[in-house]
CSV table of C-alpha atoms and ligand atoms in Angstrom, one decimal:
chain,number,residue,atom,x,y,z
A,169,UNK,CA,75.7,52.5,165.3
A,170,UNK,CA,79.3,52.2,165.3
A,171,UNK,CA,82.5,52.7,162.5
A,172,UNK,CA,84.5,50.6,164.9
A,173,UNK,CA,84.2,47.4,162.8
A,174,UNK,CA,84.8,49.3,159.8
A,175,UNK,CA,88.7,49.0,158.8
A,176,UNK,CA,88.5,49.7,154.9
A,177,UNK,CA,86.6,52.1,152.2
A,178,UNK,CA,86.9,52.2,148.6
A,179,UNK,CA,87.4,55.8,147.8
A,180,UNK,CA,88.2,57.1,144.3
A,181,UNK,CA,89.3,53.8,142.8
A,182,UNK,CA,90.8,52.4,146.0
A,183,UNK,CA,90.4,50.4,148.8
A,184,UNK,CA,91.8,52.4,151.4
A,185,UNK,CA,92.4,52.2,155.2
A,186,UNK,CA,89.1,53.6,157.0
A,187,UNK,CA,91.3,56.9,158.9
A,188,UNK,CA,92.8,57.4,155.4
A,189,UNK,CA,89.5,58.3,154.1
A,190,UNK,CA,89.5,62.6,154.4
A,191,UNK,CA,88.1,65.5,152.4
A,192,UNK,CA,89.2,68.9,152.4
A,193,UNK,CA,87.1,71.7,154.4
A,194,UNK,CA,86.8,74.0,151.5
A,195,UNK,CA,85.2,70.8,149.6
A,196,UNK,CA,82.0,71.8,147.6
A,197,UNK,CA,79.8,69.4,149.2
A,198,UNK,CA,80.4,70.4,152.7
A,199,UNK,CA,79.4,74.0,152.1
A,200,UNK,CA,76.4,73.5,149.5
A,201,UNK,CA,75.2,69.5,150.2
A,202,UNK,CA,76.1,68.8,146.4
A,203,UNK,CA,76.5,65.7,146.5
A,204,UNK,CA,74.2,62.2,145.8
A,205,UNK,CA,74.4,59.2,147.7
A,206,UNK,CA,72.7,55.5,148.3
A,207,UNK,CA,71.9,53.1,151.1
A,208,UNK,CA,71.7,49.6,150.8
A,209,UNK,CA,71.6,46.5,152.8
A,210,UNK,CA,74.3,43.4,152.7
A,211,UNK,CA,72.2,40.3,154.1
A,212,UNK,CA,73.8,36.9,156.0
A,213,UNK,CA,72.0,34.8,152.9
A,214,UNK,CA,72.7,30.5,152.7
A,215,UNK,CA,74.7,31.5,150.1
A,216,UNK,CA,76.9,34.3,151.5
A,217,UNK,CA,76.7,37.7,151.8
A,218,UNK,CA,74.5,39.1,149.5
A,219,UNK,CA,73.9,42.6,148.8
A,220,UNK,CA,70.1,43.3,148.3
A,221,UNK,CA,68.8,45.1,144.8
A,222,UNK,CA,72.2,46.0,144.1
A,223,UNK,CA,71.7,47.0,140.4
A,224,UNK,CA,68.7,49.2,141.7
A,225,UNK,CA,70.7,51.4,144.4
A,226,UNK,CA,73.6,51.9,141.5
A,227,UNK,CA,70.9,52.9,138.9
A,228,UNK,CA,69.7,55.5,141.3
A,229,UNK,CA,72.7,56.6,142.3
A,230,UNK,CA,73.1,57.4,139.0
A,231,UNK,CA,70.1,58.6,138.1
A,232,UNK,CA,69.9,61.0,141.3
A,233,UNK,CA,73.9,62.3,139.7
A,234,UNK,CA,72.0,63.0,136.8
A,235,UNK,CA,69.7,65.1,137.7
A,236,UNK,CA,72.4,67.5,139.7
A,237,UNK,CA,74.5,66.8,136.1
A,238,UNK,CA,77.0,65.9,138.3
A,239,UNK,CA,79.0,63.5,136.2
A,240,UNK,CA,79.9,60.0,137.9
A,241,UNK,CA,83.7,59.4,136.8
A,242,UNK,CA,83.3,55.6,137.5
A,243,UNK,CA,81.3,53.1,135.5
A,244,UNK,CA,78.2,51.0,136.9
A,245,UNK,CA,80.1,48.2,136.6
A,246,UNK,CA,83.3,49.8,139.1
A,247,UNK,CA,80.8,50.8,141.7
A,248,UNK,CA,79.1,47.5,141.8
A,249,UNK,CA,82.6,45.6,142.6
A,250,UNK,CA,83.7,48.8,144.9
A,251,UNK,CA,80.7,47.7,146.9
A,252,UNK,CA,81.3,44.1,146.9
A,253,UNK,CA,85.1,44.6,147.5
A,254,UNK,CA,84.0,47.0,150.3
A,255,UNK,CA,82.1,44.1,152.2
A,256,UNK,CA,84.4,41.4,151.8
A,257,UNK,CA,87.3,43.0,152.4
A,258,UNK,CA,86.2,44.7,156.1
A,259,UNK,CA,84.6,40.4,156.2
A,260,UNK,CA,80.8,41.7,157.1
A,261,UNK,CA,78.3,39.0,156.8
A,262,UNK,CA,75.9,41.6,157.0
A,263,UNK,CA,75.8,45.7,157.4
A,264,UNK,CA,74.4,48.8,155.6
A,265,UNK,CA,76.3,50.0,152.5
A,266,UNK,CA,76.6,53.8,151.9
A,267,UNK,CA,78.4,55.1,148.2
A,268,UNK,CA,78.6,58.6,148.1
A,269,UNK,CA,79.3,61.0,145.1
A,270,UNK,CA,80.3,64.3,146.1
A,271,UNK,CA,81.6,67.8,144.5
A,272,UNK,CA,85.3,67.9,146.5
A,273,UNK,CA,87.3,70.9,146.6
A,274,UNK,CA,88.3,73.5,143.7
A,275,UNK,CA,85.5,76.6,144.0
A,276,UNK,CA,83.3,78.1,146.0
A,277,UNK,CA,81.2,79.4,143.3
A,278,UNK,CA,77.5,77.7,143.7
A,279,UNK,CA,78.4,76.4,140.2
A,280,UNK,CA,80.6,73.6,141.0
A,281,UNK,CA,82.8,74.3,137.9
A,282,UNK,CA,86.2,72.7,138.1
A,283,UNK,CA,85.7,70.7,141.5
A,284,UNK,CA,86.5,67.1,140.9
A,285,UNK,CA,83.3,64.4,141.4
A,286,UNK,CA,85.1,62.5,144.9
A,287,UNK,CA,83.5,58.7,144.9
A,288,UNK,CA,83.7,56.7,148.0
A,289,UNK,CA,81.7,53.5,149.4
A,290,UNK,CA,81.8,52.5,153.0
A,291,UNK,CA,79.9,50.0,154.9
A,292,UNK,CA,79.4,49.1,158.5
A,293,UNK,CA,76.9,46.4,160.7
A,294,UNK,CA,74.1,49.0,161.3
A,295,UNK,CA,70.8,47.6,163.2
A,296,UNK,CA,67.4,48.4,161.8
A,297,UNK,CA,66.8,52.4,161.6
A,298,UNK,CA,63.6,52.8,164.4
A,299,UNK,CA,64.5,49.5,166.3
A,300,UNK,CA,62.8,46.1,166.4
A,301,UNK,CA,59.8,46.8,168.2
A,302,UNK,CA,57.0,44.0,167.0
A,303,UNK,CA,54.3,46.5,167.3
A,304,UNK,CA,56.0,49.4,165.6
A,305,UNK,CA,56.7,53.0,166.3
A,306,UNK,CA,54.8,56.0,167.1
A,307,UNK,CA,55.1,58.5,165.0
A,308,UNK,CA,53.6,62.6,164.6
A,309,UNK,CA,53.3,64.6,161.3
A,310,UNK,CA,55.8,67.3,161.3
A,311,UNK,CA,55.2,71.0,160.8
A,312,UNK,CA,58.0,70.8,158.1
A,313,UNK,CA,56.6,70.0,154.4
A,314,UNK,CA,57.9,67.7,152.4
A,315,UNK,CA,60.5,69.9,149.8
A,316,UNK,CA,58.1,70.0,146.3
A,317,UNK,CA,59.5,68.3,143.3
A,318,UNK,CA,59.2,72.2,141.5
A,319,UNK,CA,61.6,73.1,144.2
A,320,UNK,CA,64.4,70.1,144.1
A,321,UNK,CA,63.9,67.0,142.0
A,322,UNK,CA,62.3,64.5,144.9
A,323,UNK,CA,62.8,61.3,143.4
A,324,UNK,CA,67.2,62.3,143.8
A,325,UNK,CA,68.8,60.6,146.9
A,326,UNK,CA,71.0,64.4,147.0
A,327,UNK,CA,72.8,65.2,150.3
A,328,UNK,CA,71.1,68.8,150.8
A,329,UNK,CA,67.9,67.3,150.8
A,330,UNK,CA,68.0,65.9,153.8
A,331,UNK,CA,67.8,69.1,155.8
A,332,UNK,CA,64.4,68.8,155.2
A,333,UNK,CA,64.5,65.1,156.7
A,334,UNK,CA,66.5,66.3,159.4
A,335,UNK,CA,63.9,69.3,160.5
A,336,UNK,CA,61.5,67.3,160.3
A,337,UNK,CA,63.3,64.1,162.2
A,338,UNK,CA,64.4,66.1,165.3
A,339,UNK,CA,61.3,67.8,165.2
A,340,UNK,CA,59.4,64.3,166.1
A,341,UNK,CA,62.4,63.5,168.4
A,342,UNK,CA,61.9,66.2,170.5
A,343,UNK,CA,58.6,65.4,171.0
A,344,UNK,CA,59.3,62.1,171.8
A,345,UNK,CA,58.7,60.1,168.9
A,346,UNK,CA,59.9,57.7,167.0
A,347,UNK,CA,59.7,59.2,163.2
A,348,UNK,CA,57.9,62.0,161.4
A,349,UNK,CA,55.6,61.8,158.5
A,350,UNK,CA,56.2,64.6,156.3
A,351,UNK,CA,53.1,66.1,154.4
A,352,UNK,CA,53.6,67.6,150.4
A,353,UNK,CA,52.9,70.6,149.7
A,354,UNK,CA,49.0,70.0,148.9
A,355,UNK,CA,48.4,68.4,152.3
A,356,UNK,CA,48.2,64.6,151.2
A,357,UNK,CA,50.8,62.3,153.2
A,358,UNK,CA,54.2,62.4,151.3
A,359,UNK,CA,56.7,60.0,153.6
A,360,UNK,CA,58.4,59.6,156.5
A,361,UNK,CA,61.9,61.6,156.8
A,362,UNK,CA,63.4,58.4,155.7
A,363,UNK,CA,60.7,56.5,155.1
A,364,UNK,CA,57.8,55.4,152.4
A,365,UNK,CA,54.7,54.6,153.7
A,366,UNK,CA,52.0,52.2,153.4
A,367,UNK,CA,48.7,51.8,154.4
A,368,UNK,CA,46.1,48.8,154.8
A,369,UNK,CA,42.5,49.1,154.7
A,370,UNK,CA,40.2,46.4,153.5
A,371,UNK,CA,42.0,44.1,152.8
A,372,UNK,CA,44.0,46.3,150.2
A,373,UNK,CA,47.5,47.4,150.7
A,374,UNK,CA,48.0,51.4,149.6
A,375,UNK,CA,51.0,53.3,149.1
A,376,UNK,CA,51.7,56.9,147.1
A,377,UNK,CA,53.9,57.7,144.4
A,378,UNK,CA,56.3,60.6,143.2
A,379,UNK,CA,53.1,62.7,142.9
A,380,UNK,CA,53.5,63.1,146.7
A,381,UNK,CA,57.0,64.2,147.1
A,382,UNK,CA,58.3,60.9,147.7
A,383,UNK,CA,61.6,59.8,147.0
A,384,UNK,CA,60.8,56.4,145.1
A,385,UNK,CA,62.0,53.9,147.3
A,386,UNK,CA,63.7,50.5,146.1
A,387,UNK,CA,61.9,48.8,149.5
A,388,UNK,CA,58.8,50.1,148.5
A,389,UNK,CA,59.2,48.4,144.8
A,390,UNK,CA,60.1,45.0,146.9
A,391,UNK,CA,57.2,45.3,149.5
A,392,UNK,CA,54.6,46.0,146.3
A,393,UNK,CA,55.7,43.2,144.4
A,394,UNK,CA,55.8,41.2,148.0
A,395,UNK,CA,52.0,41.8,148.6
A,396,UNK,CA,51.3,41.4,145.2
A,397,UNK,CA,52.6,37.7,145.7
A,398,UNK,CA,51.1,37.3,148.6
A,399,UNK,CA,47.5,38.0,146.9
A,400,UNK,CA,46.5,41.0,147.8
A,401,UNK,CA,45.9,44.1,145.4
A,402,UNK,CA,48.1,46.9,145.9
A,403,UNK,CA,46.8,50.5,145.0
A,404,UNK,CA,48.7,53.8,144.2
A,405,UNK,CA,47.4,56.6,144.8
A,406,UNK,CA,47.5,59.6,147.1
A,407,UNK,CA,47.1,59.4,150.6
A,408,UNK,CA,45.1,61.6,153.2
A,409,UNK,CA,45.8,61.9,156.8
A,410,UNK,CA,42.4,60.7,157.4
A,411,UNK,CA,43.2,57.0,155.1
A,412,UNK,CA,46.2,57.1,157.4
A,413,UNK,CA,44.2,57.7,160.6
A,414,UNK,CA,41.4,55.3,159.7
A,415,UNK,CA,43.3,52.4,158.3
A,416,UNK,CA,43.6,49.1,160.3
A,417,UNK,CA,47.0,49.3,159.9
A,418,UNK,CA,50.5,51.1,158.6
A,419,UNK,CA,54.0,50.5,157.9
A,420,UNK,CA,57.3,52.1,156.9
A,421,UNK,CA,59.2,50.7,154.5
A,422,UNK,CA,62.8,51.6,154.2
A,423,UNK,CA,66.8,50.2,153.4
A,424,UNK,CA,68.1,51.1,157.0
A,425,UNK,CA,64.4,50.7,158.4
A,426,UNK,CA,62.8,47.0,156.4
A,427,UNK,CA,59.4,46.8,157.3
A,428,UNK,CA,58.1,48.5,160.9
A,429,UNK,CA,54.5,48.9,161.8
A,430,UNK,CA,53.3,52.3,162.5
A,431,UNK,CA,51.2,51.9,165.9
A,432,UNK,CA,50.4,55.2,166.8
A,433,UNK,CA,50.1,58.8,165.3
A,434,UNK,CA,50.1,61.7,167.1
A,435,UNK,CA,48.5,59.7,170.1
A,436,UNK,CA,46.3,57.9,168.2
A,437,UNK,CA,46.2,54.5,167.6
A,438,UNK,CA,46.8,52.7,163.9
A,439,UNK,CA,43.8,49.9,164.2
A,440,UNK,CA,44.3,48.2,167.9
A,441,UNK,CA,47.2,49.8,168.2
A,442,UNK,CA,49.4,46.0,167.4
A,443,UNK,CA,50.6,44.7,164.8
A,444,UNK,CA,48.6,43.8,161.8
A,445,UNK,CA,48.0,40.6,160.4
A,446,UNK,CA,49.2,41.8,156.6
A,447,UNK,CA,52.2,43.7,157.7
A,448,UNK,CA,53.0,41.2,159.9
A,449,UNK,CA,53.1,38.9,156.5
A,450,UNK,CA,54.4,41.5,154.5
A,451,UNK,CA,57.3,42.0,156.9
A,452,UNK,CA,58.4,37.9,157.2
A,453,UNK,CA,58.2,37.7,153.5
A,454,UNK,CA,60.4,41.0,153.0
A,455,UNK,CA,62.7,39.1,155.4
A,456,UNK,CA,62.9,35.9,153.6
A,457,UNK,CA,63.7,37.3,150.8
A,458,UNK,CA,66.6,39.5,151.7
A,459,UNK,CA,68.1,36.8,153.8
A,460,UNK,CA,68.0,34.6,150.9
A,461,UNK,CA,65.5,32.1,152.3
A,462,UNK,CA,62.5,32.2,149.4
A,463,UNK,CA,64.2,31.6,146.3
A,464,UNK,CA,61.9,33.5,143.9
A,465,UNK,CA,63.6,36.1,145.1
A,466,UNK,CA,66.8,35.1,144.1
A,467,UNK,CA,67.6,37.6,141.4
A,468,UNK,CA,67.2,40.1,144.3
A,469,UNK,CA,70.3,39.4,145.7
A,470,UNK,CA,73.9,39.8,144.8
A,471,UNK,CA,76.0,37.3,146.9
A,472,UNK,CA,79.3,39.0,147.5
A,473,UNK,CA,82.6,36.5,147.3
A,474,UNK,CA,84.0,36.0,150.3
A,475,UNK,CA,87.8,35.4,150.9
A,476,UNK,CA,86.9,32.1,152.2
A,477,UNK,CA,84.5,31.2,149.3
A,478,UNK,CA,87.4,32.5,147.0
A,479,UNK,CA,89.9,29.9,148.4
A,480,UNK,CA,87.6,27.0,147.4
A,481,UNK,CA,87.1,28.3,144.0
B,514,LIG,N1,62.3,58.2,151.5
B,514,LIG,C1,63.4,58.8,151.9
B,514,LIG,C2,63.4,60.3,152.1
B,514,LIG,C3,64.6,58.0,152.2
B,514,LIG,O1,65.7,58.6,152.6
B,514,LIG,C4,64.5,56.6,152.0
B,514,LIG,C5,65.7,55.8,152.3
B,514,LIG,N2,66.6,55.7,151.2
B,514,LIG,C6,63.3,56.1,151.6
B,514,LIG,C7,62.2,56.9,151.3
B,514,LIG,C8,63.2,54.6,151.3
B,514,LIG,O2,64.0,54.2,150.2
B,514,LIG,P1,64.7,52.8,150.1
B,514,LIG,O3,63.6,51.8,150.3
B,514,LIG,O4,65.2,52.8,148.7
B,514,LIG,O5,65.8,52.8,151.1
């Protein structure tokens, strides 16, 4: 992952140069994680670049805002062409998209009071999350539990949250693995530390919901409907380590991470260990339709003019 590429940022209602882009220390966010946030994909698409389930990432990021009643001071609409303005004017074809909404600096008080709501959205070309690897990653469940919904609203994408990601994420790297799965707080499977999960057994593609802890991703939605498409039935419902150990096979599904088979957990193998025949269908579909290639997917994508496309118009 590099900035390098990245020469401008809209921040606070302008497109500003990438150095130019600094908070404060005493900023409220820093000190407490207040502060909500998205990730979302721009795709190379026949059409352009098109930023995948745009509408859905800004409704979350507003939704997540108003859980923390932190009050957004910019309109749907402003974020959605500080987004596209962000990607064509750094001239990505493709790279992850990261807004940010965060307490700045005023107070210290846990109650953010008077600190101003600070808004910025920067992008950069950012590879997938856990690699490329056609068989998938190896993953262990972490001794960290997923946070529980009574203890911080689960389904918000909120800064702070993610020290329980992070616990749970280094935790697995030291071990040598790829990714952690988190468990909630009853013991079922919750997610990954950045991840939904899915299973397949049968025939039948599983996945959990926010009854698990999970924050509800928007690849998850595409991947259901995906399957759904592709004919098989989908089920939600709560999942055991043992479905997860028995299945024939498993996959993440994630902005920064698309599809990636889980091959092995804790040491033990996910089916034969390979690929699976559903995920490896799942996986092409999801691909197609991000890169704009099956057009019943259309509406999933929001093509970004370029500054070339703009000089033919
Ligand atoms: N769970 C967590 C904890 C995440 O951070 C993410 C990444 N945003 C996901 C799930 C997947 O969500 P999405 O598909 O919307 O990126």
């Amino acid at each position: 992952m590099s900035f390098d590429q990245s020469q401008w940022l809209w921040m606070n209602g302008e497109v500003i140069r990438w150095q130019d882009a600094t908070v404060h220390v005493s900023s409220h966010a820093l000190h407490y994680g207040t502060g909500v946030f998205e990730g979302m994909r721009c795709y190379k698409t026949p059409k352009g670049p098109a930023v995948f389930r745009l509408a859905e990432h800004i409704d979350r990021l507003f939704a997540s805002a108003a859980v923390y009643e932190m009050p957004i001071p910019y309109s749907r609409d402003d974020l959605h062409a500080a987004v596209h303005e962000t990607v064509q004017r750094n001239g990505f074809e493709s790279c992850y998209i990261r807004p940010v909404c965060f307490y700045g600096s005023s107070v210290l008080s846990v109650h953010p009071r008077s600190c101003p709501v600070e808004v910025a959205v920067f992008a950069w070309p950012w590879g997938k999350y856990l690699g490329d690897a056609e068989d998938g990653v190896r993953v262990t469940v972490s001794k960290w539990i997923r946070l529980h919904s009574s203890m911080l609203p689960t389904t918000a994408k909120a800064c702070g949250q993610y020290l329980n990601s992070l616990l749970a994420n280094r935790e697995a790297a030291a071990k040598g693995f790829d990714e952690a799965i988190l468990l909630d707080a009853e013991g079922f499977i919750s997610e990954g530390s950045g991840e939904n999960l899915f299973i397949v057994r049968d025939g039948r593609v599983v996945t959990n919901d926010e009854d698990s802890s999970i924050l509800l991703g928007i690849t998850r939605d595409a991947v259901i409907t995906i399957a759904r498409d592709l004919g098989y039935e989908v089920d939600i419902r709560k999942l055991e380590i043992g479905d997860l150990l028995g299945a024939d096979e498993a996959f993440f599904t994630g902005t920064a991470t698309e599809v990636m088979p889980i091959r092995e957990v804790d040491g033990q193998l996910i089916g034969n260990g390979l690929q699976g025949p559903v995920t490896r269908g799942i996986r092409q579909a999801f691909s197609a339709a991000a890169t704009g290639e099956n057009p019943r997917y259309d509406d999933w994508l929001s093509v970004v003019m370029t500054a070339e496309a703009e000089v033919l118009t």
